[in-house]
Amino acid sequence: MRKMLAAVSRVLSGAAQKPASRVLVASRNFANDATFEIKKCDLHRLEEGPPVTTVLTREDGLKYYRMMQTVRRMELKADQLYKQKIIRGFCHLCDGQSFPPLTQEACCVGLEAGINPTDHLITAYRAHGFTFTRGLSVREILAELTGRRGGCAKGKGGSMHMYAKNFYGGNGIVGAQVPLGAGIALACKYNGKDEVCLTLYGDGAANQGQIFEAYNMAALWKLPCIFICENNRYGMGTSVERAAASTDYYKRGDFIPGLRVDGMDILCVREATRFAAAYCRSGKGPILMELQTYRYHGHSMSDPGVSYRTREEIQEVRSKSDPIMLLKDRMVNSNLASVEELKEIDVEVRKEIEDAAQFATADPEPPLEELGHHIYSSNPPFEVRGANQWIKFKSVS
Amino acid sequence: MAAVSGLVRRPLQQVSGLLKRRFHRTAPAALQVTVRDAINQGMDEELERDEKVFLLGEEVAQYDGAYKVSRGLWKKYGDKRIIDTPISEMGFAGIAVGAAMAGLRPICEFMTFNFSMQAIDQVINSAAKTYYMSAGLQSVPIVFRGPNGASAGVAAQHSQCFAAWYGHCPGLKVVSPWNSEDAKGLIKSAIRDNNPVVVLENELMYGVPFELPAEAQSKDFLIPIGKAKIERQGTHITVVAHSRPVGHCLEAATVLSKEGVECEVINLRTIRPMDIETIEASVMKTNHLVTVEGGWPQFGVGAEICARIMEGPAFNFLDAPAVRVTGADVPMPYAKILEDNSIPQVKDIIFAIKKTLNI
């Protein structure tokens, strides 16, 4: 045993200039995985739900932790940049503001953990976290927020219009993304590749008529669409009780089976997503998931978030469930990771965000000559009119 | 012996005659094809050519299309490619756009474009703007088609022309066929185009037969989007129209020709991107301009043409102000006498031309 430890520490200390604590950490025996109990989901038109226990491997745990911290820190940084007026317009953040932040990171990381990269995802305008979990870098996300040429949409889209492979935004019109998602699911079925589409919307959007039109067609045609309602209990300033005659969002699909999931527990989200994806892939048609979360922060950067709810309410939720704390506690208590190790990840994430913010602030704005580009796809170049008839911009595809 | 050789010679002559006939090349006859059948053929050919193409809309499959434009397609291609939707314009237009984003090539039919108003957010915000907002990452190869504008006796809610509304928006292409050749060539180009294309058909034209020239019978016949056609050459005045009014302009031109006035009639074919160059070249030749459209006068297609003519080289060639002939500035009434006087008639076009020419 001692020989093995010595060998390991020799290898590690020779491998890189890591601090001594790193060697100690690496030479500790971590568990490979651990089993956790997760909350049972409420079910609608389903005989069985997702399992109530799940296995988390050390590798996955570290990955989820890093991803959630990255999303949180990225959103906090966006918050900061917005207050400095370096980000303009709308900035709908995926996270809470101060101490401790309580947010929706578990949703984007948990959902991604339950599907394949070849599956599809579409959401509304609170999209930065998903843009990251679907594969884009913090750099290109922040640079898009600051409207620079290095942004993922070259500064043409902004906060609400970010796209990646198998990620269809980023959509500004509340509810419009839901029929789009059903359409992506139609393409999945049409192509016959067993892919599914996660179609997200909020508790506010859940009252949009077009969502019910999408439910109807998805069920009729058995589209592999997972409708996901992220219920953070407030549509802007209107609490769910004041907006919906029925706040059981997981039942609103009526003839579509549904489950209500603890959206603050990433493992719960992951298991529910796996369950829902398997359901869709088996050809049974659409399914609905309600993720119960809490929006500690205001609706967007222009909303302090206290005119329509009490500070006591915010405090109470704040102190009970922070998804990152929850994962951290689980991992440390089950010997999947050490506190120091996780702290190191924090440090690395912070640096990554700092570097990205630096880039996002220093990168130049897109060149004016590109104002007219990307009107049409696969088109020969043509001219686009500017503010008067003498100002012309070239437009290439 | 002579009798026998006679017996042999005749069949041989007949055979060689037959052989001659088989190798004798004749030009393919120009066919009479209605606009409806031309659109049907165009869609059929594109469905066959590319399996990513599919059609969805109300009554398009088992009913053969509300106006029978998709007759026979469901029988040929089945449920997967020809899809009947519930009455949910916003929902199925959004589904069609999503399918296009994911790589399919949907043809989304609106039973009439009046109903597209319910889905207009999906057409503009989800389809038209996306390629730009994504800086070229996400294209939306979709066709929105259906009858547009006035019909006969269907009253105000079923008679609106949407050329100006859709023509207003960057990111969209908008075409407006008049005859069968237009209909076939433009629907095929629209389906092959990687952008959202709005195809404004006309219900009153569906049943009208036109001669389909030989080249238009080819499966690869396409009409380029963005190019107008000069239907009739003339020297005294330029008359520009789109859709059904093109026919009325040609009628007016025939009448005026007898009085010695030669009109140059331009069929716009595409609303956006508009081929202003063809109009300018014509105006620089004729020095007079009349625009004709079925839609309302304010902020319409004619208004746009006039503005652009003023801004371009052709203005200095005008001998008179450009004039617009449009639908009346009222919601479409029902009674026949009222309806007839709410859309541009041949006499209204002739009057406007004579006024412009001061004759």
mmCIF file of C-alpha atoms in Angstrom, chain A residues 15-346:
data_model
loop_
_atom_site.group_PDB
_atom_site.id
_atom_site.type_symbol
_atom_site.label_atom_id
_atom_site.label_comp_id
_atom_site.label_asym_id
_atom_site.label_seq_id
_atom_site.Cartn_x
_atom_site.Cartn_y
_atom_site.Cartn_z
ATOM 1 C CA ALA A 15 3.855 15.204 -13.958
ATOM 2 C CA ALA A 16 3.303 18.895 -13.296
ATOM 3 C CA GLN A 17 4.192 21.745 -11.036
ATOM 4 C CA LYS A 18 1.374 21.125 -8.674
ATOM 5 C CA PRO A 19 1.313 22.289 -5.076
ATOM 6 C CA ALA A 20 2.055 19.737 -2.457
ATOM 7 C CA SER A 21 -1.563 19.650 -1.366
ATOM 8 C CA ARG A 22 -2.438 18.339 -4.829
ATOM 9 C CA VAL A 23 -0.197 15.343 -4.370
ATOM 10 C CA LEU A 24 -1.769 14.664 -1.026
ATOM 11 C CA VAL A 25 -5.212 14.972 -2.526
ATOM 12 C CA ALA A 26 -4.440 12.648 -5.375
ATOM 13 C CA SER A 27 -3.001 10.057 -3.178
ATOM 14 C CA ARG A 28 -6.125 9.949 -1.007
ATOM 15 C CA ASN A 29 -8.472 7.132 -1.708
ATOM 16 C CA PHE A 30 -11.654 8.565 -3.095
ATOM 17 C CA ALA A 31 -14.686 6.470 -3.683
ATOM 18 C CA ASN A 32 -15.357 5.768 -7.311
ATOM 19 C CA ASP A 33 -19.024 6.385 -6.922
ATOM 20 C CA ALA A 34 -21.774 6.688 -4.370
ATOM 21 C CA THR A 35 -25.482 6.079 -4.259
ATOM 22 C CA PHE A 36 -27.859 8.870 -3.279
ATOM 23 C CA GLU A 37 -31.500 9.057 -2.510
ATOM 24 C CA ILE A 38 -33.421 11.589 -4.529
ATOM 25 C CA LYS A 39 -36.889 12.995 -4.172
ATOM 26 C CA LYS A 40 -39.733 11.048 -5.698
ATOM 27 C CA CYS A 41 -41.396 12.863 -8.583
ATOM 28 C CA ASP A 42 -45.103 13.614 -8.643
ATOM 29 C CA LEU A 43 -46.638 11.754 -11.553
ATOM 30 C CA HIS A 44 -49.444 12.494 -13.984
ATOM 31 C CA ARG A 45 -50.777 9.692 -16.177
ATOM 32 C CA LEU A 46 -47.713 7.620 -15.425
ATOM 33 C CA GLU A 47 -47.652 4.310 -13.583
ATOM 34 C CA GLU A 48 -44.000 4.601 -12.698
ATOM 35 C CA GLY A 49 -41.573 7.444 -12.433
ATOM 36 C CA PRO A 50 -37.819 7.906 -12.349
ATOM 37 C CA PRO A 51 -35.870 5.900 -9.749
ATOM 38 C CA VAL A 52 -35.550 7.312 -6.223
ATOM 39 C CA THR A 53 -31.909 6.473 -5.922
ATOM 40 C CA THR A 54 -29.102 7.182 -8.311
ATOM 41 C CA VAL A 55 -25.412 6.462 -8.608
ATOM 42 C CA LEU A 56 -23.052 9.394 -9.004
ATOM 43 C CA THR A 57 -19.510 8.661 -10.118
ATOM 44 C CA ARG A 58 -16.644 10.799 -8.927
ATOM 45 C CA GLU A 59 -15.888 11.766 -12.493
ATOM 46 C CA ASP A 60 -19.419 12.895 -13.213
ATOM 47 C CA GLY A 61 -19.674 14.674 -9.881
ATOM 48 C CA LEU A 62 -16.582 16.726 -10.568
ATOM 49 C CA LYS A 63 -17.813 17.486 -14.067
ATOM 50 C CA TYR A 64 -21.240 18.642 -12.856
ATOM 51 C CA TYR A 65 -19.706 20.703 -10.094
ATOM 52 C CA ARG A 66 -17.379 22.463 -12.476
ATOM 53 C CA MET A 67 -20.168 23.096 -14.974
ATOM 54 C CA MET A 68 -22.543 24.494 -12.372
ATOM 55 C CA GLN A 69 -19.892 26.732 -10.909
ATOM 56 C CA THR A 70 -18.986 27.934 -14.379
ATOM 57 C CA VAL A 71 -22.591 28.793 -15.188
ATOM 58 C CA ARG A 72 -23.016 30.551 -11.855
ATOM 59 C CA ARG A 73 -19.815 32.536 -12.098
ATOM 60 C CA MET A 74 -20.500 33.387 -15.716
ATOM 61 C CA GLU A 75 -23.919 34.771 -14.832
ATOM 62 C CA LEU A 76 -22.514 36.691 -11.870
ATOM 63 C CA LYS A 77 -19.940 38.188 -14.179
ATOM 64 C CA ALA A 78 -22.663 39.120 -16.668
ATOM 65 C CA ASP A 79 -24.514 40.759 -13.791
ATOM 66 C CA GLN A 80 -21.409 42.784 -12.989
ATOM 67 C CA LEU A 81 -20.794 43.791 -16.600
ATOM 68 C CA TYR A 82 -24.415 44.850 -16.969
ATOM 69 C CA LYS A 83 -24.162 47.100 -13.920
ATOM 70 C CA GLN A 84 -21.055 48.615 -15.466
ATOM 71 C CA LYS A 85 -23.122 49.226 -18.608
ATOM 72 C CA ILE A 86 -20.764 47.091 -20.670
ATOM 73 C CA ILE A 87 -23.708 44.808 -21.430
ATOM 74 C CA ARG A 88 -26.762 46.594 -22.889
ATOM 75 C CA GLY A 89 -30.414 45.820 -23.438
ATOM 76 C CA PHE A 90 -31.886 42.710 -21.909
ATOM 77 C CA CYS A 91 -29.913 40.474 -19.600
ATOM 78 C CA HIS A 92 -31.990 37.605 -18.243
ATOM 79 C CA LEU A 93 -29.772 35.707 -15.892
ATOM 80 C CA CYS A 94 -29.825 32.118 -14.971
ATOM 81 C CA ASP A 95 -28.664 32.687 -11.465
ATOM 82 C CA GLY A 96 -29.252 34.533 -8.267
ATOM 83 C CA GLN A 97 -27.504 37.654 -7.268
ATOM 84 C CA SER A 98 -25.847 37.826 -3.916
ATOM 85 C CA PHE A 99 -25.059 35.557 -1.049
ATOM 86 C CA PRO A 100 -25.648 32.714 -1.387
ATOM 87 C CA PRO A 101 -26.853 32.576 -4.989
ATOM 88 C CA LEU A 102 -29.741 30.217 -5.564
ATOM 89 C CA THR A 103 -30.548 29.451 -9.098
ATOM 90 C CA GLN A 104 -31.319 27.388 -12.085
ATOM 91 C CA GLU A 105 -27.890 25.935 -12.787
ATOM 92 C CA ALA A 106 -29.032 22.496 -11.727
ATOM 93 C CA CYS A 107 -31.527 22.605 -14.559
ATOM 94 C CA CYS A 108 -29.171 23.248 -17.425
ATOM 95 C CA VAL A 109 -26.433 20.947 -16.151
ATOM 96 C CA GLY A 110 -28.860 18.260 -15.016
ATOM 97 C CA LEU A 111 -30.761 18.250 -18.307
ATOM 98 C CA GLU A 112 -27.565 17.989 -20.319
ATOM 99 C CA ALA A 113 -26.471 15.093 -18.119
ATOM 100 C CA GLY A 114 -29.634 13.202 -19.003
ATOM 101 C CA ILE A 115 -29.344 13.427 -22.793
ATOM 102 C CA ASN A 116 -26.800 12.920 -25.587
ATOM 103 C CA PRO A 117 -24.987 15.671 -27.489
ATOM 104 C CA THR A 118 -26.896 14.438 -30.564
ATOM 105 C CA ASP A 119 -30.198 15.291 -28.918
ATOM 106 C CA HIS A 120 -31.680 18.732 -29.370
ATOM 107 C CA LEU A 121 -32.565 21.573 -27.031
ATOM 108 C CA ILE A 122 -34.440 24.831 -27.375
ATOM 109 C CA THR A 123 -35.330 27.371 -24.742
ATOM 110 C CA ALA A 124 -36.553 30.940 -24.256
ATOM 111 C CA TYR A 125 -34.470 33.978 -23.427
ATOM 112 C CA ARG A 126 -32.900 32.886 -20.119
ATOM 113 C CA ALA A 127 -30.429 30.973 -22.200
ATOM 114 C CA HIS A 128 -26.812 31.661 -21.235
ATOM 115 C CA GLY A 129 -26.485 28.550 -19.084
ATOM 116 C CA PHE A 130 -27.845 26.297 -21.818
ATOM 117 C CA THR A 131 -25.614 27.883 -24.404
ATOM 118 C CA PHE A 132 -22.692 26.809 -22.251
ATOM 119 C CA THR A 133 -23.911 23.299 -21.463
ATOM 120 C CA ARG A 134 -24.630 22.749 -25.136
ATOM 121 C CA GLY A 135 -21.009 23.337 -25.956
ATOM 122 C CA LEU A 136 -20.077 26.977 -26.428
ATOM 123 C CA SER A 137 -17.294 28.614 -24.432
ATOM 124 C CA VAL A 138 -17.740 31.244 -21.741
ATOM 125 C CA ARG A 139 -15.579 33.522 -23.881
ATOM 126 C CA GLU A 140 -17.886 33.540 -26.853
ATOM 127 C CA ILE A 141 -20.963 33.823 -24.647
ATOM 128 C CA LEU A 142 -19.698 36.852 -22.706
ATOM 129 C CA ALA A 143 -18.372 38.431 -25.896
ATOM 130 C CA GLU A 144 -21.812 38.071 -27.433
ATOM 131 C CA LEU A 145 -23.328 39.764 -24.373
ATOM 132 C CA THR A 146 -20.896 42.651 -24.751
ATOM 133 C CA GLY A 147 -21.666 42.806 -28.463
ATOM 134 C CA ARG A 148 -18.202 42.078 -29.830
ATOM 135 C CA ARG A 149 -16.996 40.386 -32.979
ATOM 136 C CA GLY A 150 -15.757 37.396 -30.985
ATOM 137 C CA GLY A 151 -19.266 36.678 -29.756
ATOM 138 C CA CYS A 152 -20.921 33.422 -30.755
ATOM 139 C CA ALA A 153 -23.271 35.349 -33.039
ATOM 140 C CA LYS A 154 -20.627 37.930 -33.987
ATOM 141 C CA GLY A 155 -22.487 40.525 -31.950
ATOM 142 C CA LYS A 156 -25.582 40.288 -34.153
ATOM 143 C CA GLY A 157 -27.791 38.477 -31.644
ATOM 144 C CA GLY A 158 -27.023 39.421 -28.062
ATOM 145 C CA SER A 159 -28.275 37.804 -24.875
ATOM 146 C CA MET A 160 -31.400 36.239 -26.291
ATOM 147 C CA HIS A 161 -30.110 34.892 -29.602
ATOM 148 C CA MET A 162 -27.259 32.454 -29.124
ATOM 149 C CA TYR A 163 -27.082 29.266 -31.178
ATOM 150 C CA ALA A 164 -24.914 26.141 -31.184
ATOM 151 C CA LYS A 165 -25.000 22.706 -32.733
ATOM 152 C CA ASN A 166 -28.316 21.078 -31.777
ATOM 153 C CA PHE A 167 -29.132 24.170 -29.714
ATOM 154 C CA TYR A 168 -31.722 26.421 -31.264
ATOM 155 C CA GLY A 169 -31.463 29.447 -28.999
ATOM 156 C CA GLY A 170 -32.210 31.736 -27.294
ATOM 157 C CA ASN A 171 -35.738 32.892 -28.362
ATOM 158 C CA GLY A 172 -37.152 36.282 -27.487
ATOM 159 C CA ILE A 173 -40.888 35.802 -27.979
ATOM 160 C CA VAL A 174 -42.430 34.108 -24.948
ATOM 161 C CA GLY A 175 -43.841 30.738 -25.897
ATOM 162 C CA ALA A 176 -42.840 30.795 -29.575
ATOM 163 C CA GLN A 177 -40.016 28.355 -28.896
ATOM 164 C CA VAL A 178 -42.455 25.626 -27.893
ATOM 165 C CA PRO A 179 -43.944 24.919 -31.323
ATOM 166 C CA LEU A 180 -40.413 25.280 -32.695
ATOM 167 C CA GLY A 181 -39.291 22.544 -30.327
ATOM 168 C CA ALA A 182 -42.171 20.311 -31.382
ATOM 169 C CA GLY A 183 -41.047 20.917 -34.975
ATOM 170 C CA ILE A 184 -37.504 19.890 -34.155
ATOM 171 C CA ALA A 185 -38.970 16.756 -32.592
ATOM 172 C CA LEU A 186 -40.903 16.177 -35.806
ATOM 173 C CA ALA A 187 -37.615 16.302 -37.682
ATOM 174 C CA CYS A 188 -36.144 13.812 -35.199
ATOM 175 C CA LYS A 189 -38.982 11.400 -35.890
ATOM 176 C CA TYR A 190 -38.852 12.064 -39.644
ATOM 177 C CA ASN A 191 -35.127 11.265 -39.727
ATOM 178 C CA GLY A 192 -35.599 8.121 -37.659
ATOM 179 C CA LYS A 193 -32.443 8.522 -35.584
ATOM 180 C CA ASP A 194 -33.937 8.100 -32.079
ATOM 181 C CA GLU A 195 -33.113 11.650 -31.123
ATOM 182 C CA VAL A 196 -35.293 13.717 -28.814
ATOM 183 C CA CYS A 197 -35.881 17.431 -28.411
ATOM 184 C CA LEU A 198 -35.981 19.181 -25.033
ATOM 185 C CA THR A 199 -38.349 22.128 -25.334
ATOM 186 C CA LEU A 200 -38.150 24.523 -22.410
ATOM 187 C CA TYR A 201 -40.447 27.283 -21.272
ATOM 188 C CA GLY A 202 -41.218 29.037 -18.004
ATOM 189 C CA ASP A 203 -44.230 29.136 -15.704
ATOM 190 C CA GLY A 204 -45.174 32.466 -17.284
ATOM 191 C CA ALA A 205 -45.039 31.095 -20.824
ATOM 192 C CA ALA A 206 -47.063 28.049 -19.779
ATOM 193 C CA ASN A 207 -50.266 30.032 -20.295
ATOM 194 C CA GLN A 208 -49.522 30.778 -23.964
ATOM 195 C CA GLY A 209 -52.092 29.313 -26.370
ATOM 196 C CA GLN A 210 -49.536 28.136 -28.885
ATOM 197 C CA ILE A 211 -48.111 25.781 -26.261
ATOM 198 C CA PHE A 212 -51.425 23.950 -26.132
ATOM 199 C CA GLU A 213 -51.461 23.795 -29.912
ATOM 200 C CA ALA A 214 -47.999 22.229 -29.722
ATOM 201 C CA TYR A 215 -49.124 19.763 -27.014
ATOM 202 C CA ASN A 216 -52.003 18.674 -29.236
ATOM 203 C CA MET A 217 -49.951 18.087 -32.355
ATOM 204 C CA ALA A 218 -47.052 16.484 -30.474
ATOM 205 C CA ALA A 219 -49.421 14.004 -28.856
ATOM 206 C CA LEU A 220 -51.399 13.376 -32.082
ATOM 207 C CA TRP A 221 -48.267 12.669 -34.091
ATOM 208 C CA LYS A 222 -46.307 11.076 -31.191
ATOM 209 C CA LEU A 223 -43.412 13.463 -31.514
ATOM 210 C CA PRO A 224 -40.313 12.727 -29.375
ATOM 211 C CA CYS A 225 -40.626 16.033 -27.557
ATOM 212 C CA ILE A 226 -39.894 16.543 -23.874
ATOM 213 C CA PHE A 227 -41.797 19.653 -22.842
ATOM 214 C CA ILE A 228 -40.059 21.157 -19.829
ATOM 215 C CA CYS A 229 -41.601 23.856 -17.675
ATOM 216 C CA GLU A 230 -39.024 25.614 -15.510
ATOM 217 C CA ASN A 231 -41.241 26.834 -12.736
ATOM 218 C CA ASN A 232 -39.479 29.523 -10.748
ATOM 219 C CA ARG A 233 -42.813 30.682 -9.338
ATOM 220 C CA TYR A 234 -42.758 34.121 -10.925
ATOM 221 C CA GLY A 235 -43.491 35.330 -14.411
ATOM 222 C CA MET A 236 -41.677 38.656 -14.218
ATOM 223 C CA GLY A 237 -43.576 40.238 -11.333
ATOM 224 C CA THR A 238 -46.591 37.975 -11.336
ATOM 225 C CA SER A 239 -46.620 35.007 -9.003
ATOM 226 C CA VAL A 240 -47.970 31.745 -10.371
ATOM 227 C CA GLU A 241 -51.100 32.015 -8.235
ATOM 228 C CA ARG A 242 -51.985 35.274 -9.931
ATOM 229 C CA ALA A 243 -51.343 34.014 -13.460
ATOM 230 C CA ALA A 244 -52.567 30.444 -13.696
ATOM 231 C CA ALA A 245 -55.908 28.889 -12.846
ATOM 232 C CA SER A 246 -53.962 25.667 -12.374
ATOM 233 C CA THR A 247 -50.387 25.823 -11.115
ATOM 234 C CA ASP A 248 -49.851 22.088 -11.560
ATOM 235 C CA TYR A 249 -47.807 22.743 -14.657
ATOM 236 C CA TYR A 250 -46.868 19.093 -15.031
ATOM 237 C CA LYS A 251 -50.552 18.294 -15.499
ATOM 238 C CA ARG A 252 -51.293 21.071 -17.954
ATOM 239 C CA GLY A 253 -50.454 18.812 -20.879
ATOM 240 C CA ASP A 254 -53.673 16.992 -19.995
ATOM 241 C CA PHE A 255 -53.424 13.916 -22.222
ATOM 242 C CA ILE A 256 -49.609 14.123 -22.091
ATOM 243 C CA PRO A 257 -48.026 12.265 -19.149
ATOM 244 C CA GLY A 258 -46.083 14.488 -16.797
ATOM 245 C CA LEU A 259 -43.753 14.566 -13.823
ATOM 246 C CA ARG A 260 -42.893 17.220 -11.291
ATOM 247 C CA VAL A 261 -39.205 17.296 -10.439
ATOM 248 C CA ASP A 262 -37.087 18.975 -7.778
ATOM 249 C CA GLY A 263 -35.222 21.397 -10.012
ATOM 250 C CA MET A 264 -32.712 22.371 -7.355
ATOM 251 C CA ASP A 265 -31.236 18.876 -7.164
ATOM 252 C CA ILE A 266 -29.107 18.141 -10.161
ATOM 253 C CA LEU A 267 -29.316 14.389 -9.653
ATOM 254 C CA CYS A 268 -33.090 14.536 -9.546
ATOM 255 C CA VAL A 269 -33.091 16.530 -12.774
ATOM 256 C CA ARG A 270 -30.708 14.083 -14.396
ATOM 257 C CA GLU A 271 -32.724 11.008 -13.494
ATOM 258 C CA ALA A 272 -35.985 12.586 -14.559
ATOM 259 C CA THR A 273 -34.437 13.597 -17.887
ATOM 260 C CA ARG A 274 -33.104 10.105 -18.482
ATOM 261 C CA PHE A 275 -36.536 8.730 -17.719
ATOM 262 C CA ALA A 276 -38.277 11.205 -20.003
ATOM 263 C CA ALA A 277 -35.803 10.675 -22.839
ATOM 264 C CA ALA A 278 -36.234 6.926 -22.646
ATOM 265 C CA TYR A 279 -39.985 7.389 -22.757
ATOM 266 C CA CYS A 280 -39.774 9.490 -25.908
ATOM 267 C CA ARG A 281 -37.236 7.279 -27.608
ATOM 268 C CA SER A 282 -39.519 4.294 -27.152
ATOM 269 C CA GLY A 283 -41.976 5.981 -29.507
ATOM 270 C CA LYS A 284 -44.696 6.624 -26.958
ATOM 271 C CA GLY A 285 -44.892 10.306 -27.852
ATOM 272 C CA PRO A 286 -44.283 13.476 -25.865
ATOM 273 C CA ILE A 287 -43.872 13.841 -22.127
ATOM 274 C CA LEU A 288 -43.916 16.860 -19.824
ATOM 275 C CA MET A 289 -41.526 17.708 -16.991
ATOM 276 C CA GLU A 290 -42.021 20.497 -14.493
ATOM 277 C CA LEU A 291 -38.791 21.574 -12.811
ATOM 278 C CA GLN A 292 -39.456 23.344 -9.553
ATOM 279 C CA THR A 293 -36.829 26.010 -9.066
ATOM 280 C CA TYR A 294 -36.649 29.407 -7.533
ATOM 281 C CA ARG A 295 -35.610 32.659 -9.092
ATOM 282 C CA TYR A 296 -33.843 34.425 -6.281
ATOM 283 C CA HIS A 297 -32.815 37.257 -8.526
ATOM 284 C CA GLY A 298 -35.218 39.636 -10.237
ATOM 285 C CA HIS A 299 -36.776 38.817 -13.617
ATOM 286 C CA SER A 300 -33.937 40.571 -15.355
ATOM 287 C CA MET A 301 -31.254 43.087 -14.577
ATOM 288 C CA SER A 302 -33.744 45.929 -14.443
ATOM 289 C CA ASP A 303 -35.785 44.281 -11.697
ATOM 290 C CA PRO A 304 -34.590 44.278 -8.079
ATOM 291 C CA GLY A 305 -37.094 41.535 -7.402
ATOM 292 C CA VAL A 306 -38.624 42.825 -4.192
ATOM 293 C CA SER A 307 -41.654 44.834 -5.206
ATOM 294 C CA TYR A 308 -43.778 41.744 -5.723
ATOM 295 C CA ARG A 309 -42.498 39.428 -3.006
ATOM 296 C CA THR A 310 -41.130 39.727 0.509
ATOM 297 C CA ARG A 311 -37.522 39.604 1.547
ATOM 298 C CA GLU A 312 -38.484 36.942 4.064
ATOM 299 C CA GLU A 313 -39.618 34.700 1.238
ATOM 300 C CA ILE A 314 -36.356 35.141 -0.619
ATOM 301 C CA GLN A 315 -34.334 34.534 2.560
ATOM 302 C CA GLU A 316 -36.184 31.343 3.331
ATOM 303 C CA VAL A 317 -35.583 29.739 -0.048
ATOM 304 C CA ARG A 318 -32.050 30.995 -0.074
ATOM 305 C CA SER A 319 -31.160 29.219 3.107
ATOM 306 C CA LYS A 320 -32.750 25.918 2.172
ATOM 307 C CA SER A 321 -31.564 24.811 -1.228
ATOM 308 C CA ASP A 322 -28.586 25.878 -3.242
ATOM 309 C CA PRO A 323 -27.956 23.311 -5.965
ATOM 310 C CA ILE A 324 -24.198 23.740 -5.892
ATOM 311 C CA MET A 325 -24.028 23.441 -2.101
ATOM 312 C CA LEU A 326 -26.182 20.363 -2.290
ATOM 313 C CA LEU A 327 -23.867 18.629 -4.741
ATOM 314 C CA LYS A 328 -20.782 19.709 -2.848
ATOM 315 C CA ASP A 329 -22.076 18.388 0.454
ATOM 316 C CA ARG A 330 -23.024 15.094 -1.113
ATOM 317 C CA MET A 331 -19.661 14.623 -2.742
ATOM 318 C CA VAL A 332 -17.613 15.545 0.299
ATOM 319 C CA ASN A 333 -19.729 13.506 2.688
ATOM 320 C CA SER A 334 -19.492 10.432 0.468
ATOM 321 C CA ASN A 335 -15.788 10.823 -0.106
ATOM 322 C CA LEU A 336 -16.212 11.429 -3.780
ATOM 323 C CA ALA A 337 -14.111 14.572 -3.553
ATOM 324 C CA SER A 338 -12.386 16.713 -0.998
ATOM 325 C CA VAL A 339 -13.168 20.259 -0.020
ATOM 326 C CA GLU A 340 -9.745 21.388 -1.242
ATOM 327 C CA GLU A 341 -10.231 19.756 -4.592
ATOM 328 C CA LEU A 342 -13.532 21.513 -5.111
ATOM 329 C CA LYS A 343 -11.991 24.773 -3.971
ATOM 330 C CA GLU A 344 -9.370 24.340 -6.663
ATOM 331 C CA ILE A 345 -12.061 23.925 -9.225
ATOM 332 C CA ASP A 346 -13.575 27.172 -7.917
#
